[in-house]
Coordinates of C-alpha atoms and ligand atoms in Angstrom, one line a residue:
Chain A
M1 CA -52.0 25.3 36.8
T2 CA -53.1 29.3 37.2
S3 CA -52.3 31.8 34.8
H4 CA -49.3 34.7 34.8
I5 CA -50.8 38.1 36.4
F6 CA -48.6 39.3 33.7
S7 CA -50.2 37.5 30.9
A8 CA -48.1 38.3 28.4
Y9 CA -45.2 35.9 30.3
D10 CA -48.1 33.2 30.2
E11 CA -48.4 33.7 26.0
D12 CA -44.3 32.9 25.8
L13 CA -44.6 29.9 28.1
K14 CA -47.6 29.1 25.1
Y15 CA -45.4 29.8 21.9
L16 CA -42.7 27.6 23.3
N17 CA -44.6 24.4 23.7
R18 CA -46.7 25.1 20.7
R19 CA -42.7 25.3 19.1
I20 CA -42.0 22.5 21.0
S21 CA -45.1 20.3 19.4
E22 CA -44.4 21.3 15.6
M23 CA -40.4 19.9 16.6
G24 CA -41.7 16.4 17.6
G25 CA -43.7 16.5 15.6
L26 CA -41.8 16.5 12.6
A27 CA -38.9 14.2 14.1
E28 CA -41.3 12.3 14.0
Q29 CA -41.9 12.2 10.6
M30 CA -38.8 12.7 9.4
C31 CA -38.0 9.4 10.8
G32 CA -40.7 7.3 10.0
D33 CA -39.7 9.0 6.8
A34 CA -36.2 8.3 6.7
V35 CA -37.2 4.3 7.7
R36 CA -39.9 3.8 4.8
A37 CA -37.1 5.6 2.4
L38 CA -34.9 2.8 3.2
V39 CA -36.8 -0.1 2.5
N40 CA -37.9 0.9 -0.3
S41 CA -35.5 2.0 -1.9
D42 CA -37.3 5.6 -1.6
A43 CA -34.1 7.9 -3.6
A44 CA -36.7 11.4 -3.2
L45 CA -38.1 11.0 0.1
A46 CA -35.1 10.2 1.5
Q47 CA -34.1 14.1 -0.4
K48 CA -37.2 15.2 1.6
V49 CA -35.9 13.9 4.9
I50 CA -32.9 15.9 4.6
S51 CA -34.1 19.1 3.6
D52 CA -36.7 18.9 6.5
D53 CA -33.6 19.0 9.0
V54 CA -32.6 22.1 8.6
I55 CA -36.2 23.0 9.1
L56 CA -36.0 21.3 12.7
D57 CA -32.7 22.8 13.1
H58 CA -34.2 26.0 11.9
A59 CA -36.9 25.8 15.4
E60 CA -34.2 24.6 17.3
R61 CA -33.0 27.2 17.3
E62 CA -35.7 29.6 17.3
I63 CA -36.3 27.7 20.5
Q64 CA -32.9 28.7 21.8
E65 CA -33.4 32.7 21.1
K66 CA -37.2 32.7 22.4
A67 CA -36.0 31.1 25.9
I68 CA -33.2 33.5 26.5
V69 CA -35.3 36.4 25.8
T70 CA -37.8 35.2 28.6
I71 CA -35.5 34.3 30.8
A72 CA -33.9 37.5 30.3
R73 CA -37.6 39.7 30.8
R74 CA -39.1 37.2 33.0
Q75 CA -37.0 35.7 35.1
P76 CA -38.9 32.9 35.9
M77 CA -38.5 30.6 39.4
A78 CA -39.7 27.7 40.3
S79 CA -41.8 25.3 37.7
D80 CA -41.6 28.4 35.4
L81 CA -37.9 28.6 35.3
R82 CA -37.6 24.1 35.2
E83 CA -40.7 24.8 31.8
I84 CA -38.8 26.8 30.1
I85 CA -34.6 24.9 30.7
G86 CA -37.1 21.6 30.5
T87 CA -37.6 22.9 27.1
L88 CA -34.2 23.6 25.9
R89 CA -33.2 20.2 26.7
I90 CA -36.1 19.2 25.1
A91 CA -35.3 20.5 21.8
G92 CA -32.4 19.3 21.9
D93 CA -32.7 15.6 22.5
L94 CA -35.3 16.5 18.9
E95 CA -32.8 18.3 17.2
R96 CA -30.7 15.1 17.8
V97 CA -34.2 12.9 16.4
G98 CA -34.2 15.2 13.4
D99 CA -30.6 14.0 12.8
L100 CA -30.5 11.0 12.9
G101 CA -33.3 10.5 11.1
K102 CA -31.1 12.4 8.5
N103 CA -28.4 9.8 8.6
T104 CA -30.9 6.7 8.2
A105 CA -31.8 8.5 4.7
K106 CA -28.2 9.3 3.5
R107 CA -27.6 6.1 3.3
V108 CA -30.6 5.0 1.3
I109 CA -28.6 5.5 -1.5
A110 CA -25.4 3.4 -0.6
V111 CA -27.7 0.4 0.1
Q112 CA -30.3 1.0 -3.0
G113 CA -27.7 -1.1 -5.5
T114 CA -28.5 -4.3 -3.4
G115 CA -31.7 -3.2 -1.8
V116 CA -32.8 -4.4 2.2
P117 CA -33.6 -8.0 2.1
R118 CA -37.1 -8.2 3.3
K119 CA -36.4 -10.1 6.4
L120 CA -34.4 -7.5 7.7
A121 CA -36.6 -4.7 6.2
R122 CA -39.1 -5.9 8.8
G123 CA -37.2 -6.0 11.9
I124 CA -35.8 -2.6 11.0
E125 CA -39.5 -1.2 10.4
H126 CA -40.9 -3.1 14.0
L127 CA -37.3 -1.5 15.9
S128 CA -38.8 1.8 15.0
E129 CA -42.1 1.7 15.0
L130 CA -41.2 0.7 19.0
A131 CA -39.1 3.9 18.9
L132 CA -41.2 6.3 16.9
I133 CA -44.3 5.0 19.7
Q134 CA -42.8 6.1 22.1
L135 CA -41.7 9.3 20.5
K136 CA -45.2 10.0 19.9
E137 CA -45.9 8.5 23.7
V138 CA -44.1 11.2 25.0
L139 CA -44.9 13.8 22.9
D140 CA -48.5 13.3 23.7
V141 CA -47.5 13.2 27.7
F142 CA -46.0 16.7 27.2
A143 CA -48.1 17.9 25.8
N144 CA -50.4 17.2 29.3
R145 CA -47.5 16.5 31.6
S146 CA -48.5 13.3 32.8
V147 CA -45.7 12.2 35.4
A148 CA -46.9 8.4 36.0
K149 CA -47.3 8.2 32.1
A150 CA -43.4 9.7 31.7
E151 CA -42.2 7.1 34.0
A152 CA -44.0 4.4 32.3
I153 CA -42.3 5.4 28.7
R154 CA -39.2 5.3 30.9
Q155 CA -39.0 2.0 31.2
R156 CA -40.1 0.8 28.0
D157 CA -37.2 1.3 26.5
E158 CA -35.7 -2.1 27.5
E159 CA -37.9 -3.4 24.7
I160 CA -36.0 -1.3 22.5
D161 CA -33.1 -2.2 23.0
A162 CA -33.6 -6.1 23.2
M163 CA -35.2 -6.0 19.7
Y164 CA -31.6 -4.0 18.8
T165 CA -29.6 -6.3 20.0
S166 CA -31.7 -8.7 18.2
L167 CA -32.0 -7.1 15.0
F168 CA -27.7 -6.7 15.5
R169 CA -27.6 -10.6 16.0
E170 CA -29.7 -11.4 12.5
L171 CA -27.6 -8.6 10.5
L172 CA -24.0 -10.2 11.9
T173 CA -25.4 -13.4 10.7
Y174 CA -25.6 -12.5 7.2
M175 CA -23.3 -10.8 7.3
M176 CA -20.7 -14.1 7.9
E177 CA -23.5 -16.3 5.6
D178 CA -22.2 -14.3 2.5
P179 CA -18.9 -11.1 2.7
R180 CA -21.1 -10.0 -0.2
N181 CA -23.3 -8.7 2.4
I182 CA -21.7 -6.3 4.1
T183 CA -21.8 -3.1 3.1
T184 CA -25.3 -3.5 3.3
C185 CA -25.7 -5.0 6.9
T186 CA -23.2 -2.6 7.6
H187 CA -25.1 0.8 6.9
L188 CA -28.7 -1.2 8.0
L189 CA -26.1 -1.2 11.4
F190 CA -25.7 1.7 11.5
C191 CA -29.8 2.3 10.7
A192 CA -31.0 0.4 13.5
K193 CA -28.1 2.1 15.6
N194 CA -29.8 5.8 14.6
I195 CA -33.6 4.3 15.4
E196 CA -32.4 2.7 18.7
R197 CA -30.8 6.0 19.6
I198 CA -34.6 7.4 19.0
G199 CA -35.0 5.9 22.0
D200 CA -32.7 6.8 23.9
H201 CA -34.5 10.6 23.4
A202 CA -37.4 9.7 23.9
T203 CA -36.2 8.6 27.2
N204 CA -34.3 11.5 28.3
I205 CA -37.6 13.6 27.2
A206 CA -39.7 11.3 29.5
E207 CA -36.6 12.2 32.0
T208 CA -37.2 16.2 31.4
I209 CA -41.0 16.2 32.0
Y210 CA -40.6 14.3 35.2
Y211 CA -37.9 17.2 36.3
I212 CA -39.7 19.8 35.1
A213 CA -43.6 18.3 36.6
T214 CA -41.7 17.3 40.2
G215 CA -38.2 19.3 40.6
A216 CA -36.9 15.7 41.2
Q217 CA -34.4 13.2 38.7
P218 CA -36.9 10.6 38.7
E219 CA -35.7 7.9 41.2
G220 CA -34.1 4.5 40.6
E221 CA -31.7 3.1 37.6
R222 CA -32.5 4.5 33.6
P223 CA -32.3 1.0 31.9
K224 CA -29.6 -0.1 30.5
D225 CA -27.7 0.6 27.5
D226 CA -28.6 -2.4 24.6
S227 CA -27.0 -5.6 24.7
S228 CA -24.6 -5.5 21.9
N229 CA -21.6 -4.2 23.1
T230 CA -20.1 -7.9 24.3
L231 CA -22.3 -9.9 21.6
G232 CA -19.1 -10.4 19.8
A233 CA -18.2 -14.0 21.9
V234 CA -22.7 -15.1 21.3
A235 CA -22.6 -14.7 17.5
E236 CA -19.2 -17.0 17.4
Chain B
M1 CA -57.6 25.7 44.6
N2 CA -55.8 27.4 48.0
S3 CA -59.2 26.7 50.2
I4 CA -59.4 26.5 53.9
S5 CA -58.1 23.9 54.5
T6 CA -54.7 25.1 53.1
M7 CA -54.8 28.2 54.4
I8 CA -54.9 26.7 57.8
T9 CA -52.4 24.8 57.8
T10 CA -49.8 25.6 60.5
T11 CA -46.4 27.3 59.8
T12 CA -44.1 24.3 57.6
S13 CA -42.0 22.6 60.3
T14 CA -39.0 22.8 57.9
T15 CA -38.1 25.8 61.1
K16 CA -37.5 22.1 63.0
A17 CA -34.3 21.5 61.6
A18 CA -32.2 23.9 62.6
T19 CA -31.9 23.3 66.5
M20 CA -31.2 25.4 68.9
S21 CA -27.6 26.1 69.6
E22 CA -27.2 27.1 66.0
S23 CA -29.4 29.7 65.3
K24 CA -29.2 33.6 66.6
I25 CA -32.8 34.3 66.9
S26 CA -35.6 31.9 68.2
A27 CA -39.0 32.9 67.5
R28 CA -41.7 30.9 68.9
N29 CA -45.5 31.0 68.8
V30 CA -45.2 35.0 68.0
Q31 CA -48.3 36.2 67.5
V32 CA -48.8 40.4 66.9
F33 CA -51.5 42.2 67.2
Y34 CA -52.5 46.3 65.7
G35 CA -55.5 47.3 68.6
E36 CA -58.1 44.7 67.0
K37 CA -56.3 43.6 64.0
H38 CA -54.0 40.0 64.3
A39 CA -51.3 41.1 62.4
L40 CA -49.2 37.9 62.7
R41 CA -50.3 34.3 63.5
D42 CA -47.9 31.9 65.5
V43 CA -44.8 32.7 63.5
N44 CA -42.1 29.8 64.9
I45 CA -38.5 30.4 63.0
E46 CA -35.3 30.0 63.8
I47 CA -32.3 32.4 62.4
R48 CA -29.0 31.1 62.0
P49 CA -25.9 33.3 62.7
R50 CA -23.6 34.4 60.3
S51 CA -26.0 34.4 57.9
V52 CA -28.1 36.2 55.5
T53 CA -32.3 35.0 55.2
A54 CA -34.9 36.9 53.1
F55 CA -38.1 37.7 54.1
I56 CA -40.4 37.7 51.2
G57 CA -44.6 37.8 50.6
P58 CA -47.4 40.0 49.2
S59 CA -47.8 43.7 50.5
G60 CA -49.3 43.1 54.2
C61 CA -48.7 39.7 54.9
G62 CA -46.5 41.0 58.2
K63 CA -43.1 41.0 57.2
S64 CA -42.2 44.0 57.9
T65 CA -44.0 43.8 61.6
F66 CA -41.8 41.3 62.4
L67 CA -38.6 42.1 60.9
R68 CA -39.2 45.1 64.1
C69 CA -40.5 42.2 66.3
L70 CA -36.7 41.0 65.9
N71 CA -35.4 44.7 67.7
R72 CA -38.2 46.0 69.4
M73 CA -39.3 49.0 67.3
N74 CA -43.2 47.3 67.6
D75 CA -43.1 49.2 71.2
T76 CA -42.8 52.2 69.9
I77 CA -46.3 51.8 68.2
A78 CA -49.4 52.4 70.7
S79 CA -52.0 49.7 69.4
C80 CA -49.1 47.2 69.1
R81 CA -49.4 44.1 71.3
V82 CA -46.7 41.1 71.1
E83 CA -46.4 37.4 72.4
G84 CA -44.5 34.6 72.1
S85 CA -41.3 34.2 72.7
I86 CA -38.4 35.8 70.5
G87 CA -34.6 34.6 71.5
I88 CA -31.1 36.2 70.7
D89 CA -28.4 34.2 72.0
G90 CA -31.5 32.4 73.4
E91 CA -32.3 35.4 76.0
N92 CA -35.8 35.9 74.6
I93 CA -35.6 40.2 74.5
Y94 CA -39.1 40.3 75.9
D95 CA -37.6 39.7 79.3
P96 CA -38.7 42.8 81.5
K97 CA -34.6 43.0 83.1
V98 CA -34.3 43.7 78.7
D99 CA -33.5 47.1 77.3
P100 CA -34.8 47.9 74.2
V101 CA -31.9 50.9 73.9
Q102 CA -29.4 48.3 74.5
L103 CA -31.0 45.9 72.5
R104 CA -31.5 48.5 69.1
A105 CA -27.6 48.4 69.7
K106 CA -27.2 44.7 69.4
V107 CA -29.6 44.6 66.2
G108 CA -29.4 47.4 64.1
M109 CA -31.5 48.3 61.7
V110 CA -32.2 50.0 58.2
F111 CA -35.1 51.6 56.5
Q112 CA -36.6 51.2 53.6
K113 CA -36.1 55.2 52.6
P114 CA -32.4 56.5 53.3
N115 CA -33.0 58.8 56.7
P116 CA -29.6 60.4 57.1
F117 CA -30.1 62.7 60.0
P118 CA -29.9 66.8 58.8
K119 CA -26.1 65.9 59.9
S120 CA -23.0 66.3 59.0
I121 CA -21.9 62.4 57.2
Y122 CA -19.1 61.7 59.8
E123 CA -21.9 62.7 62.3
N124 CA -24.5 60.2 61.1
V125 CA -22.1 57.9 61.6
A126 CA -20.7 59.0 65.4
Y127 CA -24.3 59.5 66.9
G128 CA -24.8 56.0 67.7
P129 CA -20.7 55.1 69.1
R130 CA -21.3 58.2 71.2
I131 CA -24.7 57.6 72.6
H132 CA -23.1 54.0 73.7
G133 CA -20.2 55.4 74.7
L134 CA -18.2 53.7 72.7
A135 CA -15.3 55.4 72.1
R136 CA -13.1 57.6 74.8
K137 CA -11.1 59.8 72.6
K138 CA -12.0 61.9 69.8
S139 CA -9.4 59.8 67.3
D140 CA -11.1 56.5 68.8
L141 CA -14.5 58.1 67.6
D142 CA -13.0 58.9 63.7
D143 CA -11.5 55.1 63.1
I144 CA -14.7 53.9 64.7
V145 CA -16.6 56.2 61.6
A146 CA -13.6 55.9 59.0
S147 CA -14.4 51.5 59.8
A148 CA -17.9 51.7 59.8
L149 CA -17.7 54.3 56.1
Q150 CA -15.6 51.2 54.9
K151 CA -18.0 48.6 55.9
A152 CA -20.4 50.1 54.2
G153 CA -18.5 50.7 50.5
L154 CA -18.9 54.2 51.4
W155 CA -15.7 55.4 52.5
N156 CA -13.9 56.5 49.2
E157 CA -16.7 58.3 47.8
V158 CA -16.7 60.8 51.3
K159 CA -13.6 60.5 52.8
D160 CA -13.1 64.5 51.6
R161 CA -16.1 65.6 52.4
L162 CA -16.9 64.1 55.4
Q163 CA -18.0 67.6 57.0
E164 CA -20.7 67.6 54.1
S165 CA -24.4 67.1 55.0
G166 CA -25.4 63.5 54.8
T167 CA -28.9 64.8 52.8
G168 CA -26.5 65.9 50.5
L169 CA -25.5 62.0 49.0
S170 CA -27.6 60.7 46.5
G171 CA -29.9 58.2 47.4
G172 CA -27.6 54.7 47.0
Q173 CA -25.0 56.6 48.7
Q174 CA -27.7 57.8 52.1
Q175 CA -28.7 53.8 52.1
R176 CA -25.4 53.2 52.6
L177 CA -24.7 55.9 54.7
C178 CA -27.3 54.3 57.1
I179 CA -25.8 51.1 56.7
A180 CA -22.7 52.4 57.9
R181 CA -24.8 54.3 60.8
A182 CA -26.1 50.7 61.5
V183 CA -22.8 48.9 61.6
A184 CA -20.6 51.9 64.0
V185 CA -22.2 50.6 66.9
S186 CA -20.8 46.9 66.2
P187 CA -24.3 45.0 65.9
E188 CA -24.7 41.6 65.5
I189 CA -27.9 41.1 63.6
I190 CA -29.0 43.9 61.0
L191 CA -32.2 43.8 60.0
M192 CA -32.9 45.5 56.4
D193 CA -36.5 46.5 55.6
E194 CA -36.5 46.8 51.8
P195 CA -33.5 48.4 51.6
C196 CA -33.2 48.9 47.9
S197 CA -36.7 49.4 46.4
A198 CA -35.5 53.6 45.8
L199 CA -32.0 52.5 44.0
D200 CA -30.8 52.6 40.8
P201 CA -29.2 48.8 39.9
I202 CA -25.7 50.3 40.2
A203 CA -26.4 51.3 44.3
T204 CA -28.6 47.7 44.6
A205 CA -25.6 46.4 43.4
K206 CA -23.2 47.9 45.2
V207 CA -25.2 47.0 48.7
E208 CA -26.0 43.3 47.8
E209 CA -22.2 43.0 47.8
L210 CA -22.2 44.9 51.3
I211 CA -24.6 42.7 52.6
H212 CA -22.6 39.4 51.2
E213 CA -19.7 41.2 52.6
L214 CA -21.3 41.8 56.2
R215 CA -22.4 38.0 56.2
S216 CA -19.4 37.1 57.5
N217 CA -19.5 39.2 61.0
Y218 CA -23.1 39.4 61.1
T219 CA -26.6 37.5 61.1
I220 CA -28.5 39.9 58.6
V221 CA -32.2 39.7 58.1
I222 CA -33.5 41.4 54.4
V223 CA -37.0 42.1 53.4
T224 CA -37.4 42.4 49.7
H225 CA -40.3 42.4 47.1
S226 CA -37.3 41.7 44.3
M227 CA -37.8 37.6 44.5
Q228 CA -34.1 38.3 42.3
Q229 CA -32.6 40.1 45.3
A230 CA -34.0 37.5 47.7
A231 CA -31.8 34.7 45.4
R232 CA -29.1 36.7 44.9
V233 CA -28.5 37.6 48.4
S234 CA -29.8 34.9 50.7
Q235 CA -28.9 31.7 51.9
R236 CA -32.3 31.0 53.5
T237 CA -35.9 32.3 52.5
A238 CA -38.9 33.0 54.7
M239 CA -42.6 33.0 52.8
F240 CA -45.4 35.4 55.0
H241 CA -48.9 34.7 53.7
L242 CA -51.4 36.6 55.3
G243 CA -50.6 36.7 58.9
L244 CA -48.7 33.4 58.3
L245 CA -45.3 32.0 57.8
V246 CA -46.3 29.8 55.5
E247 CA -43.0 28.3 54.0
E248 CA -39.1 29.6 55.3
N249 CA -36.4 27.1 53.3
D250 CA -32.6 27.3 51.6
T251 CA -32.6 29.6 48.7
D252 CA -32.1 27.5 46.2
K253 CA -34.5 25.5 46.9
M254 CA -36.7 28.2 47.0
F255 CA -36.7 29.2 44.4
T256 CA -36.4 26.4 41.8
N257 CA -38.6 23.8 44.2
P258 CA -40.8 25.4 46.6
D259 CA -43.0 23.1 48.6
D260 CA -46.2 25.8 48.9
Q261 CA -47.7 26.5 46.5
R262 CA -48.6 29.7 47.7
T263 CA -45.2 30.7 47.6
Q264 CA -44.8 28.7 43.9
D265 CA -48.1 30.9 42.8
Y266 CA -46.5 34.9 44.7
I267 CA -43.0 33.5 43.4
M268 CA -44.2 33.0 39.8
G269 CA -46.1 35.8 39.5
R270 CA -49.7 34.1 39.2
F271 CA -52.8 34.4 40.1
G272 CA -53.1 32.7 44.1
Ligands
LIG301 N1 -48.8 50.9 62.8 C1 -50.0 50.0 62.7 N2 -51.3 50.1 62.9 C2 -52.2 49.5 62.8 N3 -52.4 48.7 61.4 C3 -50.6 48.1 60.9 C4 -49.9 48.9 61.7 N4 -48.3 48.3 60.5 C5 -49.4 47.3 60.4 N5 -49.7 47.1 60.0 C6 -51.0 46.2 59.6 O1 -50.7 45.1 59.9 C7 -51.1 43.8 58.4 C8 -49.6 43.5 58.3 O2 -48.8 45.4 57.4 P1 -47.1 45.0 57.5 O3 -46.5 46.5 57.5 O4 -45.8 44.7 58.6 O5 -46.6 44.3 56.2 P2 -45.6 43.9 55.4 O6 -45.4 42.6 55.1 O7 -44.4 44.8 55.4 O8 -46.1 44.6 53.8 P3 -45.1 45.9 52.3 O9 -44.5 44.5 51.8 O10 -46.2 46.2 52.5 O11 -44.0 46.9 53.3 C9 -50.8 45.1 57.3 O12 -52.4 44.3 57.6 C10 -51.4 46.0 58.2 O13 -52.3 46.9 57.9
LIG302 MG1 -43.2 46.2 54.9

């Protein structure tokens, strides 16, 4: 895209882009750390994730303030306007991703007593790998604005949903095998749900990038939610 | 990026959406020359009745030239030649049978610089109706003047000083006086060429509010350099560039997701 005649405007937009990338990097790191803390019962790492969330919240507020000032000063039009509004939405999604990481980290203490069974740990790690790849790729797409890739990311959310559903089933089985597993498994279930929702936010971000680039909402149904909500019958 | 290929693409096809029956003004293949200079190239546009259409585009692109075509104001420029046809309610206004003076009563104009006559406020507004024989008695004329000043949102500010000179008003008041003058002859169409460029934000807001109110009874075409003004007051926006009409679209679409690259660059203030 060509530059603005008034170059300070370009600086404003660059600033917003840079802050989003920073937020994305931090959110990604927090979620990875949270899952590592969970499977290794690492309370110190969990504590770091919780304090990182303050930084992320702060970054979102700064982006909001900058976006509002930019709208007031520059009165953006067309794709500039879509970009600034999109930035606000993406910052909101990333802030939520951070919250999900923090929520996972908070559960580390609760499951520390029993530890996380090896098999479940692998399942959670795998789910989190998928979600973090989504997040990383969507942030790359944000940096280089490739609409085709944004579409692909949106479609891939299904994979995460399927993985989550199978983990859900596994957790139910553990709980039924031995009621003493229930506390840990319930926490792990929330953790798995947190991770699954990171994928949803990555999908939201992909849709926002598509909107910024084209001015249109992406076509077609968004992949369905996970199917755990109908799973009770299956487990019987 | 704006290579020759985009330059020679003809005007957009968005105009075809409006059919004859729903347009007040219908311009077909309009070309304008000032001597050798080809100022407007093949402009086609349908302008809807009882709505506000904004003309935007960089300086010198031909907005004022096209606006002046709509009430044959270009007739007064010796070097100017207009080709093609412009229909108002289906009648070609360039037909030799059309009386330009009558036409200009039907198609009023407000200029960039407020230009009241050096006469009283009352006379400024009464002049048009008088020469067009719109009032038989003094009391009819009084009513027309009062009603026009009310429509222009100026009545409360001047009703006690109608005999004072129009040139003694503030710039914003003068502009609304000129709008009252245009409205007084009961036009159907009002053309405005950058009517707010000399006004402060409050006076601008008053004129915009006025445009918004007049819209229910008049067809309004406004040239503006303010994207925000075009976005605020118009329903349709037309973008001119180097003598071409490059895009005409719903205003909401135009300012969020325009179709033409030249429109994008212009409204976003980017290098073309
Ligand atoms: N009376 C005239 N004689 C010769 N050339 C003219 C005349 N009026 C306008 N032009 C030329 O025609 C072109 C279009 O001018 P016009 O005034 O319509 O532009 P505009 O879009 O209204 O610009 P601005 O935004 O600066 O008012 C310009 O190149 C201008 O120099
Ligand atoms: Mg002009």
